[in-house]
Coordinates of C-alpha atoms in Angstrom, one line a residue:
X1 CA -31.6 -18.1 1.5
X2 CA -29.3 -19.5 4.1
X3 CA -30.5 -22.0 6.8
X4 CA -30.4 -19.5 9.6
X5 CA -32.6 -17.1 7.7
X6 CA -35.1 -19.9 7.0
X7 CA -35.4 -21.1 10.6
X8 CA -37.5 -19.0 13.0
X9 CA -35.7 -17.8 16.1
X10 CA -36.7 -19.6 19.4
X11 CA -37.0 -18.0 22.8
X12 CA -34.2 -19.5 24.8
X13 CA -34.8 -19.8 28.5
X14 CA -32.3 -20.4 31.3
X15 CA -33.7 -22.7 34.1
X16 CA -31.6 -22.5 37.3
X17 CA -31.5 -25.9 39.1
X18 CA -29.7 -26.5 42.4
X19 CA -29.3 -30.3 42.5
X20 CA -29.2 -30.2 46.3
X21 CA -32.9 -29.0 46.3
X22 CA -34.5 -31.4 43.8
X23 CA -35.1 -34.3 46.2
X24 CA -33.4 -37.5 47.6
X25 CA -31.3 -40.0 45.7
X26 CA -32.3 -43.5 46.9
X27 CA -29.6 -46.2 46.3
X28 CA -30.5 -49.9 46.0
X29 CA -26.9 -50.8 46.1
X30 CA -25.3 -51.1 49.6
X31 CA -22.3 -49.2 48.2
X32 CA -24.5 -46.2 47.6
X33 CA -23.1 -45.4 44.2
X34 CA -24.7 -44.7 40.8
X35 CA -23.3 -47.8 39.1
X36 CA -26.1 -49.9 40.7
X37 CA -29.8 -49.2 40.4
X38 CA -31.1 -46.1 42.1
X39 CA -34.2 -43.9 42.3
X40 CA -34.8 -40.2 42.7
X41 CA -37.6 -39.0 45.1
X42 CA -38.4 -35.5 43.8
X43 CA -39.4 -32.7 46.0
X44 CA -42.7 -31.9 44.3
X45 CA -43.5 -28.2 44.1
X46 CA -39.9 -27.2 44.6
X47 CA -38.9 -24.7 41.9
X48 CA -35.6 -26.5 41.2
X49 CA -37.5 -29.8 40.7
X50 CA -40.1 -28.0 38.5
X51 CA -37.4 -26.6 36.3
X52 CA -35.7 -30.0 36.0
X53 CA -39.0 -31.7 35.0
X54 CA -39.6 -29.0 32.4
X55 CA -36.2 -30.0 30.8
X56 CA -37.1 -33.7 31.1
X57 CA -40.4 -33.1 29.2
X58 CA -38.5 -31.3 26.5
X59 CA -36.2 -34.3 26.1
X60 CA -39.0 -36.7 26.0
X61 CA -41.4 -34.9 23.6
X62 CA -39.4 -32.5 21.4
X63 CA -36.8 -32.6 18.6
X64 CA -35.2 -29.5 20.0
X65 CA -32.2 -30.4 22.3
X66 CA -31.7 -29.2 25.9
X67 CA -28.4 -27.8 27.2
X68 CA -27.4 -29.1 30.6
X69 CA -24.2 -29.2 32.8
X70 CA -21.9 -32.1 33.4
X71 CA -18.7 -32.2 35.4
X72 CA -16.7 -31.7 32.2
X73 CA -18.5 -29.1 30.0
X74 CA -22.1 -28.2 29.2
X75 CA -23.8 -30.8 27.0
X76 CA -26.4 -30.4 24.3
X77 CA -28.7 -33.3 24.9
X78 CA -31.4 -35.2 23.0
X79 CA -33.0 -38.6 23.2
X80 CA -30.4 -40.9 21.6
X81 CA -33.1 -43.3 20.4
X82 CA -35.0 -40.8 18.1
X83 CA -33.5 -39.7 14.8
X84 CA -35.5 -36.5 14.8
X85 CA -34.2 -35.6 18.3
X86 CA -30.6 -36.3 17.3
X87 CA -31.0 -34.3 14.1
X88 CA -31.9 -31.4 16.3
X89 CA -28.4 -31.5 17.9
X90 CA -26.6 -31.3 14.5
X91 CA -28.9 -28.5 13.4
X92 CA -28.5 -26.4 16.5
X93 CA -24.7 -26.8 16.6
X94 CA -24.2 -26.7 12.8
X95 CA -22.2 -29.9 13.3
X96 CA -21.0 -32.1 10.5
X97 CA -23.1 -35.3 10.2
X98 CA -20.1 -37.6 10.2
X99 CA -18.9 -36.4 13.6
X100 CA -20.3 -39.0 16.1
X101 CA -21.9 -38.2 19.4
X102 CA -21.3 -39.6 22.9
X103 CA -24.2 -41.3 24.7
X104 CA -24.8 -40.5 28.3
X105 CA -26.3 -43.0 30.7
X106 CA -27.5 -42.9 34.3
X107 CA -26.8 -46.6 35.4
X108 CA -25.1 -49.7 34.2
X109 CA -28.5 -51.3 33.9
X110 CA -29.4 -48.7 31.2
X111 CA -26.1 -49.5 29.4
X112 CA -26.7 -53.2 29.5
X113 CA -30.1 -52.7 28.0
X114 CA -28.5 -50.8 25.1
X115 CA -26.1 -53.7 24.5
X116 CA -28.4 -56.6 25.0
X117 CA -29.2 -58.7 22.0
X118 CA -32.9 -58.5 20.9
X119 CA -35.0 -61.7 20.9
X120 CA -34.0 -64.2 18.3
X121 CA -30.3 -63.2 18.3
X122 CA -27.6 -64.8 20.4
X123 CA -27.7 -63.3 23.9
X124 CA -26.5 -66.0 26.3
X125 CA -23.4 -68.1 26.5
X126 CA -23.3 -71.7 25.3
X127 CA -23.7 -72.8 28.9
X128 CA -27.0 -71.0 29.1
X129 CA -25.7 -68.5 31.7
X130 CA -26.5 -64.9 30.9
X131 CA -23.2 -63.0 30.1
X132 CA -22.4 -59.4 30.7
X133 CA -22.7 -57.5 27.4
X134 CA -20.2 -55.0 28.5
X135 CA -16.8 -56.2 27.1
X136 CA -14.5 -57.6 29.8
X137 CA -11.7 -55.1 28.9
X138 CA -13.7 -52.3 30.5
X139 CA -14.5 -54.2 33.8
X140 CA -11.4 -52.7 35.4
X141 CA -12.1 -49.1 34.3
X142 CA -15.7 -48.8 35.1
X143 CA -15.6 -49.2 38.9
X144 CA -12.6 -46.9 39.1
X145 CA -13.6 -44.1 36.8
X146 CA -17.4 -44.1 36.5
X147 CA -19.3 -42.0 37.1
X148 CA -16.7 -39.6 35.7
X149 CA -14.9 -38.1 32.7
X150 CA -14.3 -41.3 30.8
X151 CA -16.0 -42.4 27.5
X152 CA -15.6 -46.0 26.3
X153 CA -16.1 -47.3 22.8
X154 CA -18.5 -50.2 22.4
X155 CA -19.7 -52.4 19.5
X156 CA -23.0 -51.3 18.1
X157 CA -25.4 -54.3 18.6
X158 CA -27.6 -55.6 15.8
X159 CA -30.9 -53.9 15.7
X160 CA -29.6 -51.2 18.1
X161 CA -32.2 -49.0 19.7
X162 CA -29.9 -46.0 19.1
X163 CA -30.7 -43.6 16.3
X164 CA -28.5 -44.3 13.3
X165 CA -27.3 -40.7 13.1
X166 CA -25.7 -40.9 16.6
X167 CA -22.8 -43.0 15.4
X168 CA -21.8 -41.1 12.3
X169 CA -22.2 -44.4 10.3
X170 CA -19.7 -46.2 12.5
X171 CA -20.0 -49.8 13.8
X172 CA -19.2 -48.6 17.3
X173 CA -20.6 -45.9 19.7
X174 CA -19.1 -44.0 22.6
X175 CA -20.8 -43.9 26.0
X176 CA -20.1 -42.5 29.5
X177 CA -21.7 -42.0 32.8
X178 CA -21.2 -38.4 34.1
X179 CA -20.5 -37.8 37.7
X180 CA -22.7 -34.6 37.8
X181 CA -25.7 -35.5 39.9
X182 CA -27.7 -33.0 38.0
X183 CA -26.9 -34.7 34.7
X184 CA -27.6 -38.1 36.2
X185 CA -31.0 -36.9 37.5
X186 CA -31.9 -35.5 34.1
X187 CA -31.0 -38.7 32.2
X188 CA -32.7 -40.9 34.9
X189 CA -36.0 -39.0 34.8
X190 CA -36.0 -38.8 31.0
X191 CA -35.8 -42.6 30.9
X192 CA -33.7 -42.8 27.8
X193 CA -30.0 -42.6 26.9
X194 CA -29.0 -39.0 26.1
X195 CA -26.8 -38.1 23.1
X196 CA -24.8 -35.0 24.1
X197 CA -21.9 -33.2 22.5
X198 CA -20.7 -30.0 24.0
X199 CA -23.3 -27.2 24.0
X200 CA -21.6 -24.8 21.7
X201 CA -21.6 -23.8 18.0
X202 CA -19.4 -26.3 16.1
X203 CA -15.7 -25.3 16.1
X204 CA -16.2 -22.8 18.9
X205 CA -14.7 -23.2 22.4
X206 CA -16.7 -25.6 24.6
X207 CA -19.0 -24.1 27.1
X208 CA -18.5 -24.3 30.9
X209 CA -21.3 -22.0 32.1
X210 CA -24.9 -21.4 31.1
X211 CA -23.9 -17.9 29.9
X212 CA -21.5 -19.4 27.4
X213 CA -24.3 -21.6 26.1
X214 CA -26.6 -18.7 25.7
X215 CA -24.0 -16.7 23.8
X216 CA -23.6 -19.5 21.2
X217 CA -27.1 -21.0 21.0
X218 CA -29.5 -18.2 21.9
X219 CA -32.4 -18.6 19.5
X220 CA -31.4 -22.1 18.4
X221 CA -32.6 -24.0 21.5
X222 CA -35.4 -23.5 24.0
X223 CA -33.9 -24.6 27.4
X224 CA -30.6 -24.3 29.2
X225 CA -30.4 -26.0 32.6
X226 CA -28.1 -23.8 34.7
X227 CA -26.3 -25.9 37.3
X228 CA -23.4 -23.5 37.7
X229 CA -19.9 -23.7 36.3
X230 CA -18.3 -27.1 35.3
X231 CA -15.6 -28.4 37.5
X232 CA -13.3 -30.2 35.1
X233 CA -13.5 -27.8 32.1
X234 CA -12.4 -30.1 29.3
X235 CA -14.3 -33.0 27.7
X236 CA -14.0 -36.6 28.7
X237 CA -11.2 -39.0 27.9
X238 CA -12.3 -41.4 25.1
X239 CA -10.8 -44.8 25.0
X240 CA -11.1 -47.8 22.6
X241 CA -10.6 -51.2 24.3
X242 CA -11.9 -53.1 21.3
X243 CA -8.4 -53.1 19.8
X244 CA -5.2 -54.6 21.1
X245 CA -3.4 -52.8 22.6
X246 CA -6.1 -50.4 23.7
X247 CA -5.8 -46.8 22.6
X248 CA -6.8 -43.3 23.8
X249 CA -8.8 -41.6 21.0
X250 CA -9.2 -38.3 22.8
X251 CA -7.3 -37.0 25.8
X252 CA -9.5 -35.6 28.6
X253 CA -9.9 -35.5 32.4
X254 CA -8.0 -38.8 32.8
X255 CA -4.3 -39.3 32.0
X256 CA -2.6 -42.3 30.2
X257 CA -0.8 -43.1 33.5
X258 CA -4.1 -43.3 35.4
X259 CA -5.4 -45.8 32.8
X260 CA -2.3 -47.9 32.8
X261 CA -2.9 -48.7 36.5
X262 CA -5.9 -50.8 35.5
X263 CA -5.8 -54.4 34.5
X264 CA -5.7 -54.9 30.8
X265 CA -4.7 -51.3 30.2
X266 CA -1.0 -51.5 31.1
X267 CA 0.0 -51.1 27.4
X268 CA -2.6 -48.5 26.4
X269 CA -1.3 -46.2 23.6
X270 CA -2.2 -42.8 22.2
X271 CA -4.4 -43.2 19.2
X272 CA -4.9 -39.5 18.3
X273 CA -3.0 -36.5 16.9
X274 CA -3.5 -33.0 18.2
X275 CA -4.3 -31.6 14.8
X276 CA -7.5 -32.4 12.9
X277 CA -7.7 -35.9 11.4
X278 CA -8.3 -36.3 7.7
X279 CA -10.0 -39.7 7.8
X280 CA -13.3 -40.7 9.2
X281 CA -13.3 -39.9 13.0
X282 CA -13.5 -42.9 15.3
X283 CA -14.6 -40.7 18.2
X284 CA -15.9 -37.1 18.7
X285 CA -13.4 -34.3 18.4
X286 CA -10.9 -36.1 16.1
X287 CA -11.5 -34.9 12.6
X288 CA -12.5 -31.2 12.6
X289 CA -11.0 -27.9 13.9
X290 CA -12.4 -27.3 17.4
X291 CA -12.4 -25.0 20.3
X292 CA -11.6 -21.8 18.3
X293 CA -12.7 -18.3 19.3
X294 CA -13.1 -15.6 16.7
X295 CA -9.7 -14.1 17.5
X296 CA -6.6 -15.8 16.1
X297 CA -5.0 -18.1 18.7
X298 CA -1.2 -18.4 18.8
X299 CA 0.3 -21.1 21.1
X300 CA 3.7 -20.2 22.3
X301 CA 6.4 -22.6 23.6
X302 CA 8.9 -20.4 25.4
X303 CA 8.9 -16.7 26.5
X304 CA 6.7 -13.9 25.2
X305 CA 8.0 -10.4 24.5
X306 CA 6.7 -7.2 23.0
X307 CA 8.7 -8.0 19.9
X308 CA 6.9 -11.2 19.5
X309 CA 3.5 -9.5 19.9
X310 CA 4.5 -6.9 17.3
X311 CA 5.5 -9.6 14.8
X312 CA 2.3 -11.6 15.0
X313 CA -0.3 -8.8 15.4
X314 CA -0.1 -8.1 11.7
X315 CA -1.0 -4.4 12.3
X316 CA -3.8 -5.2 14.8
X317 CA -3.6 -3.5 18.2
X318 CA -5.4 -5.6 20.8
X319 CA -3.7 -8.7 22.2
X320 CA -5.0 -11.1 24.7
X321 CA -2.5 -13.1 26.8
X322 CA -3.3 -16.3 28.7
X323 CA -0.5 -17.2 31.2
X324 CA 0.1 -20.5 32.8
X325 CA 3.2 -21.7 34.5
X326 CA 6.0 -19.2 33.8
X327 CA 4.7 -16.1 32.1
X328 CA 4.0 -13.1 34.2
X329 CA 2.3 -10.0 32.7
X330 CA 4.7 -7.8 34.7
X331 CA 7.6 -9.1 32.7
X332 CA 5.9 -8.2 29.4
X333 CA 4.7 -4.8 30.3
X334 CA 7.5 -3.3 32.4
X335 CA 7.7 -0.4 30.0
X336 CA 3.9 -0.2 29.5
X337 CA 1.2 1.9 31.2
X338 CA -1.2 0.1 33.5
X339 CA -4.8 0.8 32.4
X340 CA -7.4 -1.3 34.3
X341 CA -7.8 -4.3 36.7
X342 CA -11.2 -5.9 36.8
X343 CA -13.1 -9.1 37.5
X344 CA -15.2 -10.9 34.9
X345 CA -18.6 -12.5 35.4
X346 CA -16.9 -15.8 36.1
X347 CA -14.7 -14.4 38.8
X348 CA -11.4 -14.4 36.9
X349 CA -9.3 -11.2 36.9
X350 CA -8.1 -9.4 33.8
X351 CA -5.3 -6.7 33.7
X352 CA -5.0 -4.3 30.8
X353 CA -1.9 -2.4 29.8
X354 CA -0.8 -0.3 26.9
X355 CA 2.6 -1.0 25.5
X356 CA 4.6 0.4 22.6
X357 CA 5.4 -1.7 19.6
X358 CA 9.0 -2.5 18.9
X359 CA 10.9 -3.9 15.9
X360 CA 9.7 -7.4 15.2
X361 CA 12.1 -10.1 16.5
X362 CA 13.2 -13.1 14.6
X363 CA 12.5 -16.5 16.1
X364 CA 15.1 -19.2 16.8
X365 CA 12.9 -21.8 15.2
X366 CA 10.3 -21.7 12.5
X367 CA 7.2 -23.8 12.6
X368 CA 4.9 -24.7 9.8
X369 CA 1.0 -24.6 9.8
X370 CA -1.0 -25.9 6.9
X371 CA 2.1 -25.6 4.7
X372 CA 2.7 -21.9 5.6
X373 CA 5.9 -20.9 7.4
X374 CA 5.7 -18.4 10.2
X375 CA 7.4 -15.8 8.1
X376 CA 4.6 -16.2 5.5
X377 CA 1.9 -15.9 8.0
X378 CA 3.4 -12.9 9.7
X379 CA 3.6 -11.1 6.5
X380 CA 0.0 -11.5 5.6
X381 CA -2.2 -8.4 6.0
X382 CA -4.6 -8.1 8.9
X383 CA -8.1 -9.5 8.5
X384 CA -9.4 -6.9 10.9
X385 CA -10.1 -3.7 8.9
X386 CA -10.8 -1.6 12.0
X387 CA -7.1 -0.9 12.9
X388 CA -4.5 1.1 11.1
X389 CA -1.3 -0.7 10.1
X390 CA 0.8 2.2 11.5
X391 CA -0.6 2.0 15.1
X392 CA 2.4 2.3 17.4
X393 CA 0.9 0.8 20.6
X394 CA -0.7 -2.4 21.7
X395 CA -3.5 -2.8 24.2
X396 CA -2.6 -6.0 26.1
X397 CA -5.2 -7.8 28.3
X398 CA -3.8 -10.5 30.5
X399 CA -5.5 -13.4 32.3
X400 CA -3.9 -16.1 34.4
X401 CA -5.2 -19.7 33.8
X402 CA -3.3 -21.0 36.9
X403 CA -0.1 -23.0 37.2
X404 CA -1.6 -26.5 37.7
X405 CA -3.0 -28.6 34.8
X406 CA -6.3 -29.1 36.5
X407 CA -6.9 -25.3 37.1
X408 CA -5.7 -24.5 33.5
X409 CA -8.2 -27.1 32.1
X410 CA -11.0 -25.6 34.2
X411 CA -10.3 -22.0 33.1
X412 CA -9.2 -22.5 29.5
X413 CA -12.4 -22.3 27.5
X414 CA -13.8 -19.5 29.7
X415 CA -10.6 -17.5 29.2
X416 CA -10.7 -17.8 25.4
X417 CA -14.3 -16.7 25.4
X418 CA -13.8 -13.8 27.7
X419 CA -10.8 -12.4 25.7
X420 CA -12.8 -12.9 22.5
X421 CA -15.8 -11.0 23.9
X422 CA -13.4 -8.1 24.7
X423 CA -12.5 -7.9 21.0
X424 CA -9.0 -9.2 21.1
X425 CA -7.4 -9.5 17.6
X426 CA -5.0 -12.2 18.7
X427 CA -4.8 -14.4 21.8
X428 CA -1.4 -15.6 22.8
X429 CA -1.5 -18.7 25.1
X430 CA 1.4 -20.1 27.0
X431 CA 2.0 -23.8 26.3
X432 CA 2.4 -26.3 29.1
X433 CA 4.4 -29.5 29.6
X434 CA 2.2 -32.4 28.7
X435 CA 3.7 -34.4 31.5
X436 CA 2.7 -31.9 34.2
X437 CA -0.6 -33.3 35.7
X438 CA -3.3 -35.7 34.4
X439 CA -5.1 -33.0 32.4
X440 CA -2.0 -31.5 30.7
X441 CA -2.3 -33.6 27.5
X442 CA -6.0 -32.6 27.2
X443 CA -5.1 -28.9 27.6
X444 CA -2.5 -29.1 24.9
X445 CA -4.7 -31.1 22.6
X446 CA -7.5 -28.5 22.8
X447 CA -5.0 -25.6 22.3
X448 CA -3.4 -27.2 19.3
X449 CA -6.8 -27.7 17.7
X450 CA -7.8 -24.1 18.5
X451 CA -4.5 -22.5 17.4
X452 CA -3.8 -21.0 14.0
X453 CA -0.2 -21.2 14.8
X454 CA 2.2 -22.9 17.3
X455 CA 5.6 -21.3 17.7
X456 CA 8.8 -21.7 19.7
X457 CA 10.5 -18.5 20.9

């Protein structure tokens, strides 16, 4: 009997929370920012505050994780100091146990408490002056990028209060302070650091709305805090300043050029590859295939044509197309028949056309994926048994991700999910130049991890 059959289904509830209604944030720091100490004066009896407190109680008392929004993507959170709570994350996501989790904090005081040496171990400098346990290399990054989409790698202290399963057996852990006030309020009220990967089934596209979370985790968790759609749309940038020179372990909402403007980070290098790593991951998202919908994803560098669609549909008949900077659906379907134009639940617009297949074109350059050439992949039979190989038309559904890297990042995961739900057999995505905007490298990293194939036309 498989694990899913053994586990009883939970009733999953969505709790709407408008952070503007939960109460007043009281800052003790004259700069009025979340890096210093602060308090939250809740509006007792307010429905939004009541819903938030219900999620807080779940985090404090249960081993079942809670989904909540951050500025990047929705997270699946649990008390990072309890092994049973952290195990609940891996179980709900069906996530490999050696894939480490990022810790989320609500203040620097909370972080310093995690790093402080316990009694009996060295904790002060030789002069007797208390030192900052946060490594000096991060002192230039934190004031500039926190709260925000930056995760930093820190040494795991002796007798750490963190659950051992958080780190994936590593001697380091990653931590960030989200800029979402709702996320900060949840962590602050819980009173513990929160371990939180993206709130999706492992390998699926990350979730940027509560509806996405419900689609993936319905019956696997009890509570989803709905704070609206996420603003950034891709996960945080993860950096390691414990090596020289420092490295970026995962691209995200901050670019390498932004990091190089900070003292000590002028020579920061890329420490990741866009495909899955084969060795033990030093940070989340490095080792395994990620961000993949059910439909096959093909990443295209260059122009798209009906001939290209014909070649890679393998006899299937429904193609999704996600355009970015240069593709226009009008160019592709000038000989096709317009079918529908409609808005999705997230507000994006989809246009559907029917076009006739043509003789498959040959590409100017062949790529190789997992040892298979494009010609080999193109000749494989369709895995979708619902379509006839001799179908002579293609139903094409187009969505525009935007032409700026920030908007593409914000719309990417939602678009992959929308096209998948519409039953696309293959989704063709237009590649972007990694130098165009601070989120461009993150977009291409996610697409290359999601894609079965990357081609140049």
